[in-house]
Coordinates of C-alpha atoms in Angstrom, one line a residue:
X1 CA 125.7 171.4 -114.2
X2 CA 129.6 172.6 -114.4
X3 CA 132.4 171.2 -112.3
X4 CA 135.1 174.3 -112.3
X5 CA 138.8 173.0 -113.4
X6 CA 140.6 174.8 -111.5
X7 CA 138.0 174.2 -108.2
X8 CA 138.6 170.8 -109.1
X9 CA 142.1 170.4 -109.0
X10 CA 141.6 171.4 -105.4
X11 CA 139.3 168.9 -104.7
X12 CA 141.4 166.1 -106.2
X13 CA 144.6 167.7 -103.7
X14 CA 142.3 167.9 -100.9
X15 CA 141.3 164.0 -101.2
X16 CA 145.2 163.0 -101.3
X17 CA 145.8 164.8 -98.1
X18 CA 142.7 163.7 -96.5
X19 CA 143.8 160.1 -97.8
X20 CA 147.6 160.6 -96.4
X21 CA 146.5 162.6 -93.2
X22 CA 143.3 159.8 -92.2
X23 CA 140.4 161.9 -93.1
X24 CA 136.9 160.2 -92.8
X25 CA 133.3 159.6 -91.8
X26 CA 130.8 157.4 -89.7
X27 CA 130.9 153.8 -90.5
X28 CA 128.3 151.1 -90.2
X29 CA 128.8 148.6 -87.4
X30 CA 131.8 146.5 -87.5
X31 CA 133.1 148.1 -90.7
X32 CA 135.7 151.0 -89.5
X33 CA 137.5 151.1 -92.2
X34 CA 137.8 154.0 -94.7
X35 CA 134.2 154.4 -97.2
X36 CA 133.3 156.8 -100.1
X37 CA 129.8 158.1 -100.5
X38 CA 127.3 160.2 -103.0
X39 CA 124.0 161.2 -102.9
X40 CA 121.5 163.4 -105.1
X41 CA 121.5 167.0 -103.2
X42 CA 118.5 169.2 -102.8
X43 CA 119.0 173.0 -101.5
X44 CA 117.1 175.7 -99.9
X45 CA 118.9 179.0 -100.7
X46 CA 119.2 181.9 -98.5
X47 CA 116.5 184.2 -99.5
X48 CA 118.5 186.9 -100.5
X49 CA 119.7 184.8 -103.2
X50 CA 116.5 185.5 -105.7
X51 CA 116.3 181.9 -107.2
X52 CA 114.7 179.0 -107.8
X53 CA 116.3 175.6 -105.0
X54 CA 118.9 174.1 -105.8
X55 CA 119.5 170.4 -107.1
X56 CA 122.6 168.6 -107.6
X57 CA 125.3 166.1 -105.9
X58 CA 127.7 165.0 -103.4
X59 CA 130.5 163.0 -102.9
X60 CA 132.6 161.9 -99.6
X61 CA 135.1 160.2 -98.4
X62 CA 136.2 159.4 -95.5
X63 CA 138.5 157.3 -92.5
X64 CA 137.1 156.0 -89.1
X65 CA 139.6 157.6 -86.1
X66 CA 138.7 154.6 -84.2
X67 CA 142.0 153.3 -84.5
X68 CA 143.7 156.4 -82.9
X69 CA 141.7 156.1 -80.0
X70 CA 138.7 158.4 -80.9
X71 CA 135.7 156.5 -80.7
X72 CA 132.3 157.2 -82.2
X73 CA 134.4 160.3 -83.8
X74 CA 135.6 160.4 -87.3
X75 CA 136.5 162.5 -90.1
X76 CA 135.1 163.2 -93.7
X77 CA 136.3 165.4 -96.7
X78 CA 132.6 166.1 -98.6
X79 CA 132.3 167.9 -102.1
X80 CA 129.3 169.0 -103.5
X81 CA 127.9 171.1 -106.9
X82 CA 124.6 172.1 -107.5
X83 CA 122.5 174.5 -109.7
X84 CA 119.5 177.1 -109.2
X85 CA 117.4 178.9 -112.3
X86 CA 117.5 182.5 -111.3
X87 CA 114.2 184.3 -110.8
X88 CA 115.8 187.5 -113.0
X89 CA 115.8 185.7 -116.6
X90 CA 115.4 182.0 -116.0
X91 CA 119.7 180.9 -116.4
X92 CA 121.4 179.2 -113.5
X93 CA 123.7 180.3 -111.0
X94 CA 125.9 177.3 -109.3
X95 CA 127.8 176.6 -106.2
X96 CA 130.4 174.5 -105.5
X97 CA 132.0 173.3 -102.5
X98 CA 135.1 171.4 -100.5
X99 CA 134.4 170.9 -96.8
X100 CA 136.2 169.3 -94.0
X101 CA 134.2 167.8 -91.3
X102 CA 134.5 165.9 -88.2
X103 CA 131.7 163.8 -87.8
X104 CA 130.4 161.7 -84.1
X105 CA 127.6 159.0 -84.3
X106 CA 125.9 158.5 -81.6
X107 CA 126.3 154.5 -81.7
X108 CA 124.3 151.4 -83.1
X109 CA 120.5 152.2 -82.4
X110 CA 117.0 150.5 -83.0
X111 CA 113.4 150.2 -82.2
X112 CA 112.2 147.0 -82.5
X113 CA 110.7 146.1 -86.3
X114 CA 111.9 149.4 -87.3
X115 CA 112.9 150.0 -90.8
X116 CA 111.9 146.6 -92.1
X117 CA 114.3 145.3 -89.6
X118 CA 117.3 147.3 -90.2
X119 CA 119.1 149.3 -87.2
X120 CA 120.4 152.9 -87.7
X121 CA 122.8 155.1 -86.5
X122 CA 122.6 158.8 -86.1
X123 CA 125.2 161.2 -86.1
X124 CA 126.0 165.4 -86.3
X125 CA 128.8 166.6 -88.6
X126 CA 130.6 170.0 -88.0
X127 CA 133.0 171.5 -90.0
X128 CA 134.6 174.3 -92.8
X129 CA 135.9 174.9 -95.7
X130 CA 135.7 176.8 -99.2
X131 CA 132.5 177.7 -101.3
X132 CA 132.6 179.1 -105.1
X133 CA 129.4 180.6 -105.9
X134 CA 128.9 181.4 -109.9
X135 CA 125.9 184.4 -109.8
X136 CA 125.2 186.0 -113.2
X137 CA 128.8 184.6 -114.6
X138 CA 130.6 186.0 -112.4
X139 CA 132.8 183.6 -109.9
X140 CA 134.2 183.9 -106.5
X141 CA 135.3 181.9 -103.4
X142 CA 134.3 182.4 -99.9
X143 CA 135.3 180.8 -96.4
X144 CA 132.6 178.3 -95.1
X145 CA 131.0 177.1 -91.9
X146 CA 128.9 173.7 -92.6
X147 CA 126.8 171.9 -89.4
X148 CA 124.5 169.2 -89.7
X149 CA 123.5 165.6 -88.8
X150 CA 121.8 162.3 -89.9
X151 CA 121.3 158.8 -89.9
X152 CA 123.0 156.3 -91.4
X153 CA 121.0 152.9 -92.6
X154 CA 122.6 149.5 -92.7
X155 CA 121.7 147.7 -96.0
X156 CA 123.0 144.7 -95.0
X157 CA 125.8 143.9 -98.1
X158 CA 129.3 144.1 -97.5
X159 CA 128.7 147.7 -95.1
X160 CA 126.9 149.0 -97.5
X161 CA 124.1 151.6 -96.3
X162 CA 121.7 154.2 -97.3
X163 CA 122.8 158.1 -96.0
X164 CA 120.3 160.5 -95.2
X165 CA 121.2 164.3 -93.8
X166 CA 120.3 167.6 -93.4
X167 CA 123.2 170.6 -93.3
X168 CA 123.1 174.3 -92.8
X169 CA 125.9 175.8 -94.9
X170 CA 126.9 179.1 -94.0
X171 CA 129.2 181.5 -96.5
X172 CA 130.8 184.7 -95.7
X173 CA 130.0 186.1 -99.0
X174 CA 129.0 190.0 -100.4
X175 CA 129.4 189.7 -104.2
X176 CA 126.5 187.0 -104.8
X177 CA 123.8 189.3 -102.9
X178 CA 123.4 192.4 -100.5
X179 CA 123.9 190.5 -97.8
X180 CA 127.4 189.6 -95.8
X181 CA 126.8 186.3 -94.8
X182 CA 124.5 184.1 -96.6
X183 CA 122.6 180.8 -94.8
X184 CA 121.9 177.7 -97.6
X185 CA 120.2 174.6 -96.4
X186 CA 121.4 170.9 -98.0
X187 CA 119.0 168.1 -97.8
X188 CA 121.2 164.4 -99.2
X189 CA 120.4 160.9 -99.5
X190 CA 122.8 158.4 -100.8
X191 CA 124.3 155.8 -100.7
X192 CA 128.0 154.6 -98.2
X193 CA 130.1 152.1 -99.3
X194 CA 133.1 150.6 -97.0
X195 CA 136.4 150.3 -99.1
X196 CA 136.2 146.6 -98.3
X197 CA 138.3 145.6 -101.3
X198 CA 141.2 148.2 -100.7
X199 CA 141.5 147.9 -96.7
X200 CA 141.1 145.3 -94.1
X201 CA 138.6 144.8 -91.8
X202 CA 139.9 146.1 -88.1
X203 CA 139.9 142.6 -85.7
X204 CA 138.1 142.9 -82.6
X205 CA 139.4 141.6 -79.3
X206 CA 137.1 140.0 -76.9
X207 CA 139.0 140.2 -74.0
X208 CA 141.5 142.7 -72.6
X209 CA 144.9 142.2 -72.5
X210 CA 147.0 140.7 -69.5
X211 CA 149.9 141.6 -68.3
X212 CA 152.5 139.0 -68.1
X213 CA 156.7 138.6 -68.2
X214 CA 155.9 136.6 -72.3
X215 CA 153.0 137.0 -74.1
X216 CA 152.0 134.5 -76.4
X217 CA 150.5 136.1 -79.7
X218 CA 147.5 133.5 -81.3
X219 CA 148.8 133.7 -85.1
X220 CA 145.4 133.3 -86.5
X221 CA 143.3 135.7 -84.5
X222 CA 146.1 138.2 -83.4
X223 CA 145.2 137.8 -80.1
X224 CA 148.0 137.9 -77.3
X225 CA 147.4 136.1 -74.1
X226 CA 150.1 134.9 -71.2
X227 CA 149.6 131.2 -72.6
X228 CA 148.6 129.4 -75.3
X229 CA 144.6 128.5 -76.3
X230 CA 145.4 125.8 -79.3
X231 CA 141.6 125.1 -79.6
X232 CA 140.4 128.7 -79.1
X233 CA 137.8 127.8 -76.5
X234 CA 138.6 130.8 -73.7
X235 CA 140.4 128.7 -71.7
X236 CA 144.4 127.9 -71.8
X237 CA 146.3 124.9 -72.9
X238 CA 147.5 124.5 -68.7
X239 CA 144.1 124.7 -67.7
X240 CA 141.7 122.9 -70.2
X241 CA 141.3 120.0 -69.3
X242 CA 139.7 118.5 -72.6
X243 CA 142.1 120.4 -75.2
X244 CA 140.6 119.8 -79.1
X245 CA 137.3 121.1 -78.5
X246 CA 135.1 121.7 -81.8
X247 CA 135.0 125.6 -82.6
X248 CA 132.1 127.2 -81.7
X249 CA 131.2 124.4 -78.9
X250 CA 129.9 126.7 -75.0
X251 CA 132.5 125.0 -72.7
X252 CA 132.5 126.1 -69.1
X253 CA 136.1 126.9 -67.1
X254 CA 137.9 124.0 -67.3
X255 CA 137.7 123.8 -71.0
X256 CA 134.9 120.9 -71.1
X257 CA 131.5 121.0 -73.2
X258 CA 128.7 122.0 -71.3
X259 CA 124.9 122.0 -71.2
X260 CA 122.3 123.2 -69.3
X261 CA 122.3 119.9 -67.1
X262 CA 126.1 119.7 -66.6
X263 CA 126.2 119.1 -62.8
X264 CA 127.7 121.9 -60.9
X265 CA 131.4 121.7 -60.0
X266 CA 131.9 122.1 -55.7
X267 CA 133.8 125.4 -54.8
X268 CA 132.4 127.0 -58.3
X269 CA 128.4 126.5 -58.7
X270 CA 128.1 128.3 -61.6
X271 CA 131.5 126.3 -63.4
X272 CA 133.0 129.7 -64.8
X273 CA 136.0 128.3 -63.7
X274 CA 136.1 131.2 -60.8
X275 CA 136.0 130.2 -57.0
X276 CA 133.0 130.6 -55.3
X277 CA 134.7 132.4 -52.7
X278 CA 136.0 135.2 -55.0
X279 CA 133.5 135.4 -57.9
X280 CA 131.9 138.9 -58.0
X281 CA 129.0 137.5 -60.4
X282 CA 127.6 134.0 -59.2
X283 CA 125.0 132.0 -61.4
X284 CA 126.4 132.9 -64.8
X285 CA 125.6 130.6 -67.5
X286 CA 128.0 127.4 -68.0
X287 CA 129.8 128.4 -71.4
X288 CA 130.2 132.0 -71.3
X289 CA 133.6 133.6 -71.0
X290 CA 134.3 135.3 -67.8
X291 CA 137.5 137.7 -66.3
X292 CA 139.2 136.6 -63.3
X293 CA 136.1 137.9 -61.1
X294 CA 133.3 135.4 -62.7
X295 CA 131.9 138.7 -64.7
X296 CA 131.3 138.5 -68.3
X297 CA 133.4 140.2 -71.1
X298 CA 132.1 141.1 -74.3
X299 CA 131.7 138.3 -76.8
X300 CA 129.9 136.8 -78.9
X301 CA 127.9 133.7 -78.5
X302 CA 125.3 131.6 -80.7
X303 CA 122.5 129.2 -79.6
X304 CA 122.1 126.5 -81.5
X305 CA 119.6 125.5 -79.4
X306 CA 116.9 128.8 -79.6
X307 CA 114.4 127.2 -82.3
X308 CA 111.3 128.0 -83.4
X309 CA 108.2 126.7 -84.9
X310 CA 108.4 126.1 -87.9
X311 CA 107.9 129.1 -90.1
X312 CA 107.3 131.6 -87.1
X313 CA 108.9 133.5 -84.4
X314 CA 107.1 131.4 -81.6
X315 CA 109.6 130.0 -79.5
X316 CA 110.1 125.7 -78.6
X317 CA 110.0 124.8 -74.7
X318 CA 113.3 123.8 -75.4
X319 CA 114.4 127.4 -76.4
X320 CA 112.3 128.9 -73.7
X321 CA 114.6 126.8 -71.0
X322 CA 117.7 128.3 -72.5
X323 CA 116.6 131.9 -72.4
X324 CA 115.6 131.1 -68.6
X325 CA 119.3 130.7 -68.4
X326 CA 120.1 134.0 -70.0
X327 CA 117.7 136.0 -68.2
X328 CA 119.4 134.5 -64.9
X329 CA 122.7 135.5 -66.1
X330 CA 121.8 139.3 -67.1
X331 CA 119.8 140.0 -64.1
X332 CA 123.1 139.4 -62.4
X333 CA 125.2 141.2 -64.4
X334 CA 123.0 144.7 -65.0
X335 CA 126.4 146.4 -66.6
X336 CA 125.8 144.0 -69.7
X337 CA 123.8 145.2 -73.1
X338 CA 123.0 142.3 -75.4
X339 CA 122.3 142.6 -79.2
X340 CA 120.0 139.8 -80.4
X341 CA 120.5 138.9 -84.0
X342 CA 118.5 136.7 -86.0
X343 CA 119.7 134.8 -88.9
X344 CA 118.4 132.3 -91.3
X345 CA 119.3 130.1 -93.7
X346 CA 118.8 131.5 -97.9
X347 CA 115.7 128.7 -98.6
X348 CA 112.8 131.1 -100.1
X349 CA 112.7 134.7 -100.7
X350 CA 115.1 137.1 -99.0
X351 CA 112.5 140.0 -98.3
X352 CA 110.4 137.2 -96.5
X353 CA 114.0 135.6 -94.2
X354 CA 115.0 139.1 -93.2
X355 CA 111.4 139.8 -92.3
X356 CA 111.2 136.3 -90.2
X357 CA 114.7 137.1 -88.8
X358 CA 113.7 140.3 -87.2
X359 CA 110.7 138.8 -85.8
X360 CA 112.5 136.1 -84.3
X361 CA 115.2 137.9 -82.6
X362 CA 112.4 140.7 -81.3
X363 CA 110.5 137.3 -79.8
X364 CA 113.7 136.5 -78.0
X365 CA 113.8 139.8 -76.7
X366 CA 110.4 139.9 -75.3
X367 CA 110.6 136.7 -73.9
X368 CA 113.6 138.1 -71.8
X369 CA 112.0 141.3 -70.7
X370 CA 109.0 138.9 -69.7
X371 CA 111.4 137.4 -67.4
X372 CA 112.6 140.7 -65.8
X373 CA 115.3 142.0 -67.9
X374 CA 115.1 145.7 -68.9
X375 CA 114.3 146.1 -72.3
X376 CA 116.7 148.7 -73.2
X377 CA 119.1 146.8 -72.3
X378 CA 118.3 144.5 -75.3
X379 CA 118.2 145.5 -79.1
X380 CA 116.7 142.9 -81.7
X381 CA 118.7 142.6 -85.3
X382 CA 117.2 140.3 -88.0
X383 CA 120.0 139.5 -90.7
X384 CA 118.2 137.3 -92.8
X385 CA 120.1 135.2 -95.0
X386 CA 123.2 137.4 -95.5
X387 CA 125.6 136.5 -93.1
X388 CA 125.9 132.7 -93.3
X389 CA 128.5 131.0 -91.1
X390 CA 128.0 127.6 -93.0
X391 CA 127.5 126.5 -96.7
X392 CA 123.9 126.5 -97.5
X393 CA 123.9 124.0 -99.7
X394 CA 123.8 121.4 -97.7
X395 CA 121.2 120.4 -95.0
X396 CA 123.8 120.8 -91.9
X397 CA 125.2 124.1 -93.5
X398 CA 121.6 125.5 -93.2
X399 CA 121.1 124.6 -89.9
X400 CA 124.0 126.1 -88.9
X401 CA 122.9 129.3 -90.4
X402 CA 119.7 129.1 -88.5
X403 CA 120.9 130.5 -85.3
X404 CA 120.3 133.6 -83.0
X405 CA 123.2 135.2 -81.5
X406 CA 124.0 136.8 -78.6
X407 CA 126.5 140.0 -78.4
X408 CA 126.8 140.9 -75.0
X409 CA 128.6 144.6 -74.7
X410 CA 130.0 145.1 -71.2
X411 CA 129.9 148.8 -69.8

């Protein structure tokens, strides 16, 4: 397979610009940050062509828009470089190509145990650029017009995930055959890698921001607020009213651990720290963080206290009571998509954790739709043993890691 030089000092300009000017290409969840891709190619050539399909390789690279206020959208410089065996006398004919593309996923998606547990995310591609076709030794550029789309599979490692697409790639072209525009078909499957080790991950607020005459910006999260949170609990040094709270501990509006038997508070039932009288979204669940009308905002919140049986997704009474809470909650707040993930601890085989993992969190989910909550509101994720929040090599580190979490996504 040949690699032009001159074609590919065009290539290597084209990556600088698209590196300078934020070129790039859909992410996997919670990794918008700038990737590079490459996959084995396989063609189907416009008839006209007389030859054998094609085989040969891409590469991309790309940059999430994301952070210019483009969402789902993104952009992605792709080169590719394949050969066919001519039907004439048996010698090859090749084609490279540089294409710019603008590329929209379609958002996190899944279907309960499908893929082994793994979500996906599909997404169409659009774009143009240049094409050098090499027919019977003689070579020539042409003006390009490439469409497509695909899905993108999370592999769990570091953002890494397996690429599959299909792309029509059209060519303005009447020296390689008798016809004036010429229609090749790509078929890819690779694999995406996040430049984790050259760029940072993006932080994610949880809240929106408040207006207020100072701001006071939380040095460790980034996150600006019109007071001060010292133990990062939701709640405000002025109004917590038991300041030094662990991290990580569901404490309801006045700063104070909670449970599920915490008495109510008179003039706020549900202890969101939000007056009866003006709280658009009564019964929430003690512990979760609310806006100034008792309504949710997006976060993120674990359960220490969903168990299982041992070894199975079959849920404890104990869990079961906790859910009943959640399904109260949502059935309030129908505006309010949940992610369930599932996550264990790294005792025994990974295959076997991930598997469990998926299982579990797909129990929770069923449990909640049992209780009346509409199942597309809720999407089960098993992570197995690869995102532990907690050494595991210690007893209480694995516990920790065997959690489900709740990300709630407010529309």
């Amino acid at each position: 397979m040949r690699f032009k030089r001159g074609f590919a000092g065009g290539v290597c300009a084209a990556l600088a610009i698209g590196w300078a000017g934020a070129a790039a290409a859909v992410t996997t969840e919670g990794h918008d940050i700038p990737y590079v891709g490459a996959g084995y190619v396989y063609e189907i050539p416009d008839s006209a062509r007389d030859s054998d399909n094609g085989q040969g390789f891409q590469l991309q690279f790309g940059w999430p828009l994301s952070e210019y206020g483009h969402q789902n959208l993104s952009a992605e410089v792709t080169v590719h470089s394949l050969k066919r065996d001519r039907d004439l006398d048996g010698k090859s004919d090749y084609q490279t190509g540089l294409l710019l593309d603008l590329v929209y996923d379609f958002g996190q998606q899944g279907f309960g145990n499908f893929g082994g547990g793994y979500q996906f995310k599909p997404f169409v591609l659009g774009g143009f650029g240049v094409v050098q076709n090499d027919v019977l030794g003689d070579r020539h550029e042409h003006f390009g017009l490439n469409v497509g789309g695909g899905v993108l599979l999370p592999l769990g490692w570091n953002g890494l995930a397996a690429r599959v697409e299909a792309r029509a790639l059209g060519q303005f072209d009447d020296q390689s055959t008798d016809k004036n525009f010429l229609l090749d078909y790509r078929f890819t499957a690779g694999l995406q890698l996040p430049l984790f080790f050259l760029f940072n991950e993006p932080a994610h607020e949880v809240s929106a921001p408040q207006e207020c005459e100072l701001a006071v910006v939380d040095p460790v999260t980034g996150r600006s607020d019109c007071g001060v949170d010292s133990d990062r609990d939701g709640v405000l040094d002025g109004a917590d009213l038991c300041p030094g709270t662990a991290a990580g501990t569901p404490v309801d509006g006045h700063g104070c651990p909670v449970t599920g038997d915490t008495p109510a508070t008179p003039g706020d039932e549900d202890g969101d720290g939000v007056p009866d009288e003006v709280d658009q979204c009564p019964s929430t669940r003690r512990g979760l963080s609310v806006d100034a009308s008792g309504c949710m905002v997006a976060q993120s919140l674990t359960m220490s206290g969903v168990q299982f049986d041992n070894n199975t997704a079959i849920l404890t009474d104990e869990a079961r009571k906790l859910l009943d809470e959640v399904a109260a909650t949502l059935k309030n707040q129908g505006g309010v998509n949940v992610q369930i993930v599932g996550n264990t601890d790294n005792v025994g085989d990974r295959a076997y954790n991930l598997m469990l993992s998926q299982e579990r969190a797909e129990s929770v989910r069923q449990y909640l739709i049992a209780r009346g909550i509409d199942g597309s509101r809720l999407v089960a994720t098993g992570h197995g043993p690869f995102y532990p929040v907690a050494s595991n090599d210690t007893a209480e580190g694995r516990a920790k890691n065997r959690r489900v979490e709740f990300k709630l996504i407010v529309e």
